[in-house]
Every structure is written in structure tokens, then in C-alpha cells.
Amino acid sequence: MADGVSGDTVRAVIADDQALVRTGFGMILAADGIEVTAEAADGAEAVAAVLRTRPDVVLMDIRMPGMDGIEATRRILAEDSAGEIRVIILTTYDLDHYVYAALTAGASGFLLKDVTPEHLVAAVRLVRSGDALLAPAITRRLIERFAHREAARPASPHRDLSGLTPRELEVLRLLATGLSNAELAERLFLSPTTVKTHVGRILSKLELRDRVQAVVLAYESGLITPGGPAESAQ
């Protein structure tokens, strides 16, 4: 099956320390026409495989021997100057406390390992299209739950919001509460096309990959706080 975005085959790397998981996911993806360019059993192997094969999407386990999935994600995305590689974090438990760190490292979302074959394929294709797999509202709950544990983490390099217009700041603040583009349009009395343009400009100005990263930044920068006015209005 061809990629609906570019017409090219979607290419993926699977990184997991369990061979059965790699094999099973690989078979599911291959059956839907997604090419698995490499498999990796730990973070170091994952980084090497991605740099060697340049896939569109990486399915990355968090807990692996040696280099974990979070550090591997950081290194992969740091090397991806073109911003073309997307990372989906694989986790065994819902709201795993590692997920917040993975999202702030640049991952575009996460999947539970018991995901259905249909959802797995859809997730890979969705992320490949440039969208965020994880709904902003879910990201918000993750941040609220774990942000206080990350106080000692180095500051984000994208905390300066001075380049945004007042309207863009308003859009970002509402986006961080979990509103979709359609809901943003209704709330701000704008057309969906105009909202999409605003969101695109926000991501571009702040050098963010997707809406998930925008939500993370809105909290880390202090633009919105759990239980603050923007959320209370929901």
C-alpha cells in the first residue's frame, strides 16, 4: 500500500528488546505494505539503524538494556536536522512515567504494546503524515501528572515565545487545553483554514514537530498551568 502523503512506501525501524515483539510488529507492518528497514534490540542499535536506513517512523521501546529508548530518541532526533523522522514510543503500561520524558525528548506520541494490528498500522501512517499520534488532551494529563517530577531537568531550548503574535499565543494556549482545530475555530470565531494556518506558523516559529510538542512547550514555558484560567474555561 502506498503512503497517502507522498505516494512513497512508508519505511519503519522497530526497536524492542523482545524478539517476539519485533517479529510480530514487523509482520503486521509488512502485511500492510510498510517496509521495515531494520530491527534493533537496544537503544544503541536503534540509533545506528536509523542513521543507516533513514526511516520515516521509529517504533521505540522505552525500557531496553544499555541505552534506553528515551536517550535513543534524543540522539536520533538531534541527528535529524531535516525534521523528517518521527518516533512512536512503545510502552507496556498506560501513563508510564517514562512517557513524559519521551515526549519532551521529541517523540510524536506513544502506543501500548497490546495495540491492535489495525491501530498500529494507522498510528504509523498518521505520524508519517506529520500529525501527532497522541491527542493533546491526553498529553495534557501526562504533563499534569509528571511535570513536577521533571523540575530538575535541563531547560527546554524552545522557551522563548516572544516571536509569536498575540493571536498565536491565544491559539497555543487553547491548543494546550486539548482543543481540536474545529473546536479552536468555533471558540475563536475563525475559519478552520485560518486556525490551521495559525497552528502551522506556531510550530514553524517554535521549531516544533507537532501539536504534542506544542502542548509540552505551553506547560514548560508557563504559558498555561494545570488548573489555570485557560483550563478552567473548558
PDB file of C-alpha atoms in Angstrom:
ATOM      1  CA  MET A   1       0.000   0.000   0.000  1.00  0.00           C
ATOM      2  CA  ALA A   2       1.368   3.410  -0.860  1.00  0.00           C
ATOM      3  CA  ASP A   3       1.778   6.258   1.558  1.00  0.00           C
ATOM      4  CA  GLY A   4      -1.123   8.623   1.235  1.00  0.00           C
ATOM      5  CA  VAL A   5       1.095  11.659   1.720  1.00  0.00           C
ATOM      6  CA  SER A   6       3.911  11.323  -0.744  1.00  0.00           C
ATOM      7  CA  GLY A   7       2.980   8.273  -2.750  1.00  0.00           C
ATOM      8  CA  ASP A   8       6.102   6.502  -1.474  1.00  0.00           C
ATOM      9  CA  THR A   9       6.226   3.420   0.732  1.00  0.00           C
ATOM     10  CA  VAL A  10       6.368   4.191   4.438  1.00  0.00           C
ATOM     11  CA  ARG A  11       9.632   2.945   5.984  1.00  0.00           C
ATOM     12  CA  ALA A  12       9.990   1.977   9.642  1.00  0.00           C
ATOM     13  CA  VAL A  13      12.533   0.770  12.196  1.00  0.00           C
ATOM     14  CA  ILE A  14      11.389  -1.358  15.140  1.00  0.00           C
ATOM     15  CA  ALA A  15      13.398  -1.127  18.378  1.00  0.00           C
ATOM     16  CA  ASP A  16      12.457  -3.517  21.195  1.00  0.00           C
ATOM     17  CA  ASP A  17      14.479  -5.892  23.342  1.00  0.00           C
ATOM     18  CA  GLN A  18      11.906  -8.659  22.833  1.00  0.00           C
ATOM     19  CA  ALA A  19      12.396 -10.568  19.591  1.00  0.00           C
ATOM     20  CA  LEU A  20       8.767 -11.689  19.517  1.00  0.00           C
ATOM     21  CA  VAL A  21       7.558  -8.089  19.680  1.00  0.00           C
ATOM     22  CA  ARG A  22       9.852  -7.057  16.837  1.00  0.00           C
ATOM     23  CA  THR A  23       8.795 -10.023  14.724  1.00  0.00           C
ATOM     24  CA  GLY A  24       5.093  -9.555  15.396  1.00  0.00           C
ATOM     25  CA  PHE A  25       5.086  -5.832  14.686  1.00  0.00           C
ATOM     26  CA  GLY A  26       7.234  -6.380  11.625  1.00  0.00           C
ATOM     27  CA  MET A  27       4.778  -8.888  10.185  1.00  0.00           C
ATOM     28  CA  ILE A  28       1.836  -6.566  10.837  1.00  0.00           C
ATOM     29  CA  LEU A  29       3.519  -3.615   9.148  1.00  0.00           C
ATOM     30  CA  ALA A  30       4.788  -5.647   6.196  1.00  0.00           C
ATOM     31  CA  ALA A  31       1.305  -7.060   5.584  1.00  0.00           C
ATOM     32  CA  ASP A  32       0.071  -3.507   5.091  1.00  0.00           C
ATOM     33  CA  GLY A  33       2.871  -2.507   2.741  1.00  0.00           C
ATOM     34  CA  ILE A  34       5.030  -0.710   5.306  1.00  0.00           C
ATOM     35  CA  GLU A  35       8.708  -1.539   4.806  1.00  0.00           C
ATOM     36  CA  VAL A  36      10.670  -2.468   7.930  1.00  0.00           C
ATOM     37  CA  THR A  37      14.180  -1.275   7.128  1.00  0.00           C
ATOM     38  CA  ALA A  38      15.798  -2.612  10.311  1.00  0.00           C
ATOM     39  CA  GLU A  39      15.210  -4.015  13.788  1.00  0.00           C
ATOM     40  CA  ALA A  40      17.108  -3.188  16.964  1.00  0.00           C
ATOM     41  CA  ALA A  41      17.335  -4.844  20.387  1.00  0.00           C
ATOM     42  CA  ASP A  42      18.571  -1.810  22.329  1.00  0.00           C
ATOM     43  CA  GLY A  43      18.913   1.953  22.069  1.00  0.00           C
ATOM     44  CA  ALA A  44      22.394   1.998  20.596  1.00  0.00           C
ATOM     45  CA  GLU A  45      21.370  -0.417  17.870  1.00  0.00           C
ATOM     46  CA  ALA A  46      18.283   1.707  17.207  1.00  0.00           C
ATOM     47  CA  VAL A  47      20.326   4.880  16.719  1.00  0.00           C
ATOM     48  CA  ALA A  48      22.715   3.096  14.368  1.00  0.00           C
ATOM     49  CA  ALA A  49      19.862   1.500  12.407  1.00  0.00           C
ATOM     50  CA  VAL A  50      18.040   4.807  11.973  1.00  0.00           C
ATOM     51  CA  LEU A  51      21.140   6.677  10.860  1.00  0.00           C
ATOM     52  CA  ARG A  52      21.907   3.873   8.423  1.00  0.00           C
ATOM     53  CA  THR A  53      18.466   3.413   6.872  1.00  0.00           C
ATOM     54  CA  ARG A  54      16.780   6.827   7.427  1.00  0.00           C
ATOM     55  CA  PRO A  55      13.220   5.530   8.026  1.00  0.00           C
ATOM     56  CA  ASP A  56      10.099   7.665   8.220  1.00  0.00           C
ATOM     57  CA  VAL A  57       8.950   6.267  11.568  1.00  0.00           C
ATOM     58  CA  VAL A  58      10.654   4.559  14.511  1.00  0.00           C
ATOM     59  CA  LEU A  59       8.739   2.297  16.896  1.00  0.00           C
ATOM     60  CA  MET A  60      10.810   2.722  20.055  1.00  0.00           C
ATOM     61  CA  ASP A  61      10.556   0.671  23.237  1.00  0.00           C
ATOM     62  CA  ILE A  62      11.372   2.647  26.389  1.00  0.00           C
ATOM     63  CA  ARG A  63      12.945   0.001  28.590  1.00  0.00           C
ATOM     64  CA  MET A  64      15.881  -1.639  26.823  1.00  0.00           C
ATOM     65  CA  PRO A  65      19.322  -2.753  28.058  1.00  0.00           C
ATOM     66  CA  GLY A  66      22.147  -0.265  27.778  1.00  0.00           C
ATOM     67  CA  MET A  67      20.846   2.893  26.149  1.00  0.00           C
ATOM     68  CA  ASP A  68      17.122   3.254  26.817  1.00  0.00           C
ATOM     69  CA  GLY A  69      14.514   4.450  24.348  1.00  0.00           C
ATOM     70  CA  ILE A  70      14.417   7.993  25.700  1.00  0.00           C
ATOM     71  CA  GLU A  71      18.120   8.626  25.138  1.00  0.00           C
ATOM     72  CA  ALA A  72      17.930   6.884  21.763  1.00  0.00           C
ATOM     73  CA  THR A  73      15.043   9.166  20.782  1.00  0.00           C
ATOM     74  CA  ARG A  74      17.034  12.254  21.781  1.00  0.00           C
ATOM     75  CA  ARG A  75      20.043  11.173  19.748  1.00  0.00           C
ATOM     76  CA  ILE A  76      18.009  10.214  16.688  1.00  0.00           C
ATOM     77  CA  LEU A  77      16.081  13.460  16.567  1.00  0.00           C
ATOM     78  CA  ALA A  78      19.197  15.516  17.271  1.00  0.00           C
ATOM     79  CA  GLU A  79      20.732  14.000  14.129  1.00  0.00           C
ATOM     80  CA  ASP A  80      17.549  14.557  12.109  1.00  0.00           C
ATOM     81  CA  SER A  81      18.203  18.154  11.064  1.00  0.00           C
ATOM     82  CA  ALA A  82      15.543  17.962   8.351  1.00  0.00           C
ATOM     83  CA  GLY A  83      12.873  17.009  10.903  1.00  0.00           C
ATOM     84  CA  GLU A  84      11.633  14.111   8.792  1.00  0.00           C
ATOM     85  CA  ILE A  85      11.858  11.201  11.260  1.00  0.00           C
ATOM     86  CA  ARG A  86       9.001  10.527  13.679  1.00  0.00           C
ATOM     87  CA  VAL A  87       9.327   8.418  16.832  1.00  0.00           C
ATOM     88  CA  ILE A  88       6.457   6.477  18.392  1.00  0.00           C
ATOM     89  CA  ILE A  89       7.193   5.279  21.909  1.00  0.00           C
ATOM     90  CA  LEU A  90       6.131   1.738  22.835  1.00  0.00           C
ATOM     91  CA  THR A  91       5.192   1.171  26.460  1.00  0.00           C
ATOM     92  CA  THR A  92       3.661  -1.669  28.442  1.00  0.00           C
ATOM     93  CA  TYR A  93       1.707   0.469  30.856  1.00  0.00           C
ATOM     94  CA  ASP A  94      -0.713   3.314  30.232  1.00  0.00           C
ATOM     95  CA  LEU A  95       0.641   6.637  31.512  1.00  0.00           C
ATOM     96  CA  ASP A  96       4.073   5.119  32.153  1.00  0.00           C
ATOM     97  CA  HIS A  97       6.091   7.814  33.897  1.00  0.00           C
ATOM     98  CA  TYR A  98       8.766   7.497  31.216  1.00  0.00           C
ATOM     99  CA  VAL A  99       6.332   8.713  28.567  1.00  0.00           C
ATOM    100  CA  TYR A 100       6.532  12.364  29.644  1.00  0.00           C
ATOM    101  CA  ALA A 101      10.311  12.313  29.299  1.00  0.00           C
ATOM    102  CA  ALA A 102       9.975  10.663  25.888  1.00  0.00           C
ATOM    103  CA  LEU A 103       7.562  13.322  24.656  1.00  0.00           C
ATOM    104  CA  THR A 104       9.828  16.133  25.826  1.00  0.00           C
ATOM    105  CA  ALA A 105      12.688  14.369  24.046  1.00  0.00           C
ATOM    106  CA  GLY A 106      10.776  14.826  20.804  1.00  0.00           C
ATOM    107  CA  ALA A 107       8.620  11.727  20.376  1.00  0.00           C
ATOM    108  CA  SER A 108       5.399  12.257  18.428  1.00  0.00           C
ATOM    109  CA  GLY A 109       3.294  10.030  20.650  1.00  0.00           C
ATOM    110  CA  PHE A 110       3.063   6.626  22.231  1.00  0.00           C
ATOM    111  CA  LEU A 111       1.364   3.252  21.854  1.00  0.00           C
ATOM    112  CA  LEU A 112       0.683   0.492  24.309  1.00  0.00           C
ATOM    113  CA  LYS A 113       2.269  -2.803  23.303  1.00  0.00           C
ATOM    114  CA  ASP A 114      -1.094  -4.538  23.246  1.00  0.00           C
ATOM    115  CA  VAL A 115      -2.200  -2.284  20.389  1.00  0.00           C
ATOM    116  CA  THR A 116      -4.357  -3.939  17.736  1.00  0.00           C
ATOM    117  CA  PRO A 117      -2.825  -4.545  14.297  1.00  0.00           C
ATOM    118  CA  GLU A 118      -5.209  -2.020  12.731  1.00  0.00           C
ATOM    119  CA  HIS A 119      -4.316   0.667  15.267  1.00  0.00           C
ATOM    120  CA  LEU A 120      -0.599   0.002  14.883  1.00  0.00           C
ATOM    121  CA  VAL A 121      -0.735   0.490  11.116  1.00  0.00           C
ATOM    122  CA  ALA A 122      -2.963   3.542  11.413  1.00  0.00           C
ATOM    123  CA  ALA A 123      -0.624   5.068  14.011  1.00  0.00           C
ATOM    124  CA  VAL A 124       2.452   4.650  11.832  1.00  0.00           C
ATOM    125  CA  ARG A 125       0.704   6.203   8.844  1.00  0.00           C
ATOM    126  CA  LEU A 126      -0.746   9.038  10.924  1.00  0.00           C
ATOM    127  CA  VAL A 127       2.607  10.001  12.382  1.00  0.00           C
ATOM    128  CA  ARG A 128       4.247   9.660   8.963  1.00  0.00           C
ATOM    129  CA  SER A 129       1.756  12.231   7.650  1.00  0.00           C
ATOM    130  CA  GLY A 130       3.165  14.765  10.107  1.00  0.00           C
ATOM    131  CA  ASP A 131       0.323  14.609  12.614  1.00  0.00           C
ATOM    132  CA  ALA A 132       0.648  13.804  16.305  1.00  0.00           C
ATOM    133  CA  LEU A 133      -0.438  10.357  17.419  1.00  0.00           C
ATOM    134  CA  LEU A 134      -1.226  11.363  20.969  1.00  0.00           C
ATOM    135  CA  ALA A 135      -4.270  13.585  21.430  1.00  0.00           C
ATOM    136  CA  PRO A 136      -3.329  16.899  23.067  1.00  0.00           C
ATOM    137  CA  ALA A 137      -5.834  16.286  25.868  1.00  0.00           C
ATOM    138  CA  ILE A 138      -4.051  13.036  26.769  1.00  0.00           C
ATOM    139  CA  THR A 139      -0.691  14.780  26.572  1.00  0.00           C
ATOM    140  CA  ARG A 140      -2.009  17.401  28.963  1.00  0.00           C
ATOM    141  CA  ARG A 141      -2.932  14.751  31.537  1.00  0.00           C
ATOM    142  CA  LEU A 142       0.532  13.242  31.224  1.00  0.00           C
ATOM    143  CA  ILE A 143       2.166  16.614  31.777  1.00  0.00           C
ATOM    144  CA  GLU A 144      -0.041  17.445  34.749  1.00  0.00           C
ATOM    145  CA  ARG A 145       0.832  14.138  36.354  1.00  0.00           C
ATOM    146  CA  PHE A 146       4.568  14.121  35.759  1.00  0.00           C
ATOM    147  CA  ALA A 147       5.773  17.684  35.127  1.00  0.00           C
ATOM    148  CA  HIS A 148       6.537  18.310  38.807  1.00  0.00           C
ATOM    149  CA  ARG A 149       8.916  15.344  38.752  1.00  0.00           C
ATOM    150  CA  GLU A 150      10.899  16.947  35.966  1.00  0.00           C
ATOM    151  CA  ALA A 151      11.788  20.159  37.783  1.00  0.00           C
ATOM    152  CA  ALA A 152      15.485  19.313  37.771  1.00  0.00           C
ATOM    153  CA  ARG A 153      15.515  18.539  34.044  1.00  0.00           C
ATOM    154  CA  PRO A 154      17.567  20.968  31.866  1.00  0.00           C
ATOM    155  CA  ALA A 155      15.556  23.864  30.485  1.00  0.00           C
ATOM    156  CA  SER A 156      13.876  23.465  27.125  1.00  0.00           C
ATOM    157  CA  PRO A 157      15.703  25.192  24.257  1.00  0.00           C
ATOM    158  CA  HIS A 158      12.367  26.464  22.903  1.00  0.00           C
ATOM    159  CA  ARG A 159      11.035  28.502  25.850  1.00  0.00           C
ATOM    160  CA  ASP A 160      11.081  31.910  24.107  1.00  0.00           C
ATOM    161  CA  LEU A 161       7.563  32.714  22.917  1.00  0.00           C
ATOM    162  CA  SER A 162       8.319  36.348  22.055  1.00  0.00           C
ATOM    163  CA  GLY A 163       8.192  35.617  18.334  1.00  0.00           C
ATOM    164  CA  LEU A 164       4.509  34.714  18.483  1.00  0.00           C
ATOM    165  CA  THR A 165       1.776  37.237  17.803  1.00  0.00           C
ATOM    166  CA  PRO A 166      -0.951  37.806  20.435  1.00  0.00           C
ATOM    167  CA  ARG A 167      -3.344  35.715  18.333  1.00  0.00           C
ATOM    168  CA  GLU A 168      -0.803  32.890  18.017  1.00  0.00           C
ATOM    169  CA  LEU A 169      -0.268  32.920  21.783  1.00  0.00           C
ATOM    170  CA  GLU A 170      -4.029  32.655  22.238  1.00  0.00           C
ATOM    171  CA  VAL A 171      -4.209  29.735  19.809  1.00  0.00           C
ATOM    172  CA  LEU A 172      -1.313  27.975  21.543  1.00  0.00           C
ATOM    173  CA  ARG A 173      -2.881  28.468  24.967  1.00  0.00           C
ATOM    174  CA  LEU A 174      -6.178  26.950  23.832  1.00  0.00           C
ATOM    175  CA  LEU A 175      -4.477  24.213  21.815  1.00  0.00           C
ATOM    176  CA  ALA A 176      -2.698  23.154  25.002  1.00  0.00           C
ATOM    177  CA  THR A 177      -6.055  22.523  26.684  1.00  0.00           C
ATOM    178  CA  GLY A 178      -6.769  19.800  24.145  1.00  0.00           C
ATOM    179  CA  LEU A 179      -8.964  21.624  21.620  1.00  0.00           C
ATOM    180  CA  SER A 180      -9.024  20.339  18.052  1.00  0.00           C
ATOM    181  CA  ASN A 181      -8.721  22.711  15.090  1.00  0.00           C
ATOM    182  CA  ALA A 182     -12.506  22.635  14.647  1.00  0.00           C
ATOM    183  CA  GLU A 183     -13.021  23.493  18.320  1.00  0.00           C
ATOM    184  CA  LEU A 184     -10.419  26.249  18.107  1.00  0.00           C
ATOM    185  CA  ALA A 185     -12.215  27.699  15.096  1.00  0.00           C
ATOM    186  CA  GLU A 186     -15.527  27.711  16.956  1.00  0.00           C
ATOM    187  CA  ARG A 187     -14.044  29.219  20.109  1.00  0.00           C
ATOM    188  CA  LEU A 188     -12.153  31.981  18.262  1.00  0.00           C
ATOM    189  CA  PHE A 189     -14.787  32.638  15.578  1.00  0.00           C
ATOM    190  CA  LEU A 190     -12.273  31.811  12.848  1.00  0.00           C
ATOM    191  CA  SER A 191     -12.426  29.531   9.830  1.00  0.00           C
ATOM    192  CA  PRO A 192     -10.803  26.082  10.161  1.00  0.00           C
ATOM    193  CA  THR A 193      -8.354  27.087   7.408  1.00  0.00           C
ATOM    194  CA  THR A 194      -7.262  30.159   9.364  1.00  0.00           C
ATOM    195  CA  VAL A 195      -6.787  28.096  12.518  1.00  0.00           C
ATOM    196  CA  LYS A 196      -4.725  25.542  10.602  1.00  0.00           C
ATOM    197  CA  THR A 197      -2.540  28.387   9.315  1.00  0.00           C
ATOM    198  CA  HIS A 198      -2.038  29.745  12.836  1.00  0.00           C
ATOM    199  CA  VAL A 199      -1.104  26.307  14.185  1.00  0.00           C
ATOM    200  CA  GLY A 200       1.336  25.775  11.315  1.00  0.00           C
ATOM    201  CA  ARG A 201       3.011  29.114  11.985  1.00  0.00           C
ATOM    202  CA  ILE A 202       3.289  28.369  15.699  1.00  0.00           C
ATOM    203  CA  LEU A 203       5.006  25.041  15.020  1.00  0.00           C
ATOM    204  CA  SER A 204       7.318  26.654  12.470  1.00  0.00           C
ATOM    205  CA  LYS A 205       8.308  29.625  14.646  1.00  0.00           C
ATOM    206  CA  LEU A 206       8.975  27.448  17.688  1.00  0.00           C
ATOM    207  CA  GLU A 207      10.683  24.704  15.639  1.00  0.00           C
ATOM    208  CA  LEU A 208       8.273  22.085  16.928  1.00  0.00           C
ATOM    209  CA  ARG A 209       7.475  18.826  15.175  1.00  0.00           C
ATOM    210  CA  ASP A 210       3.777  18.580  16.002  1.00  0.00           C
ATOM    211  CA  ARG A 211       0.940  19.532  18.326  1.00  0.00           C
ATOM    212  CA  VAL A 212       2.172  17.189  21.058  1.00  0.00           C
ATOM    213  CA  GLN A 213       5.371  19.196  21.343  1.00  0.00           C
ATOM    214  CA  ALA A 214       3.336  22.414  21.348  1.00  0.00           C
ATOM    215  CA  VAL A 215       1.345  21.198  24.358  1.00  0.00           C
ATOM    216  CA  VAL A 216       4.533  20.232  26.188  1.00  0.00           C
ATOM    217  CA  LEU A 217       6.043  23.655  25.473  1.00  0.00           C
ATOM    218  CA  ALA A 218       2.931  25.519  26.620  1.00  0.00           C
ATOM    219  CA  TYR A 219       3.294  23.923  30.060  1.00  0.00           C
ATOM    220  CA  GLU A 220       7.081  24.116  30.294  1.00  0.00           C
ATOM    221  CA  SER A 221       7.112  27.797  29.341  1.00  0.00           C
ATOM    222  CA  GLY A 222       4.472  28.654  31.926  1.00  0.00           C
ATOM    223  CA  LEU A 223       2.029  29.847  29.260  1.00  0.00           C
ATOM    224  CA  ILE A 224      -0.514  27.523  30.827  1.00  0.00           C
ATOM    225  CA  THR A 225      -0.536  25.778  34.184  1.00  0.00           C
ATOM    226  CA  PRO A 226      -2.626  22.825  35.386  1.00  0.00           C
ATOM    227  CA  GLY A 227      -5.924  24.208  36.667  1.00  0.00           C
ATOM    228  CA  GLY A 228      -5.108  27.675  35.338  1.00  0.00           C
ATOM    229  CA  PRO A 229      -7.585  30.063  33.663  1.00  0.00           C
ATOM    230  CA  ALA A 230      -7.267  28.553  30.183  1.00  0.00           C
ATOM    231  CA  GLU A 231      -8.174  25.138  31.523  1.00  0.00           C
ATOM    232  CA  SER A 232     -10.864  26.382  33.874  1.00  0.00           C
ATOM    233  CA  ALA A 233     -12.675  27.786  30.874  1.00  0.00           C
ATOM    234  CA  GLN A 234     -13.099  24.272  29.451  1.00  0.00           C
TER     235      GLN A 234
END
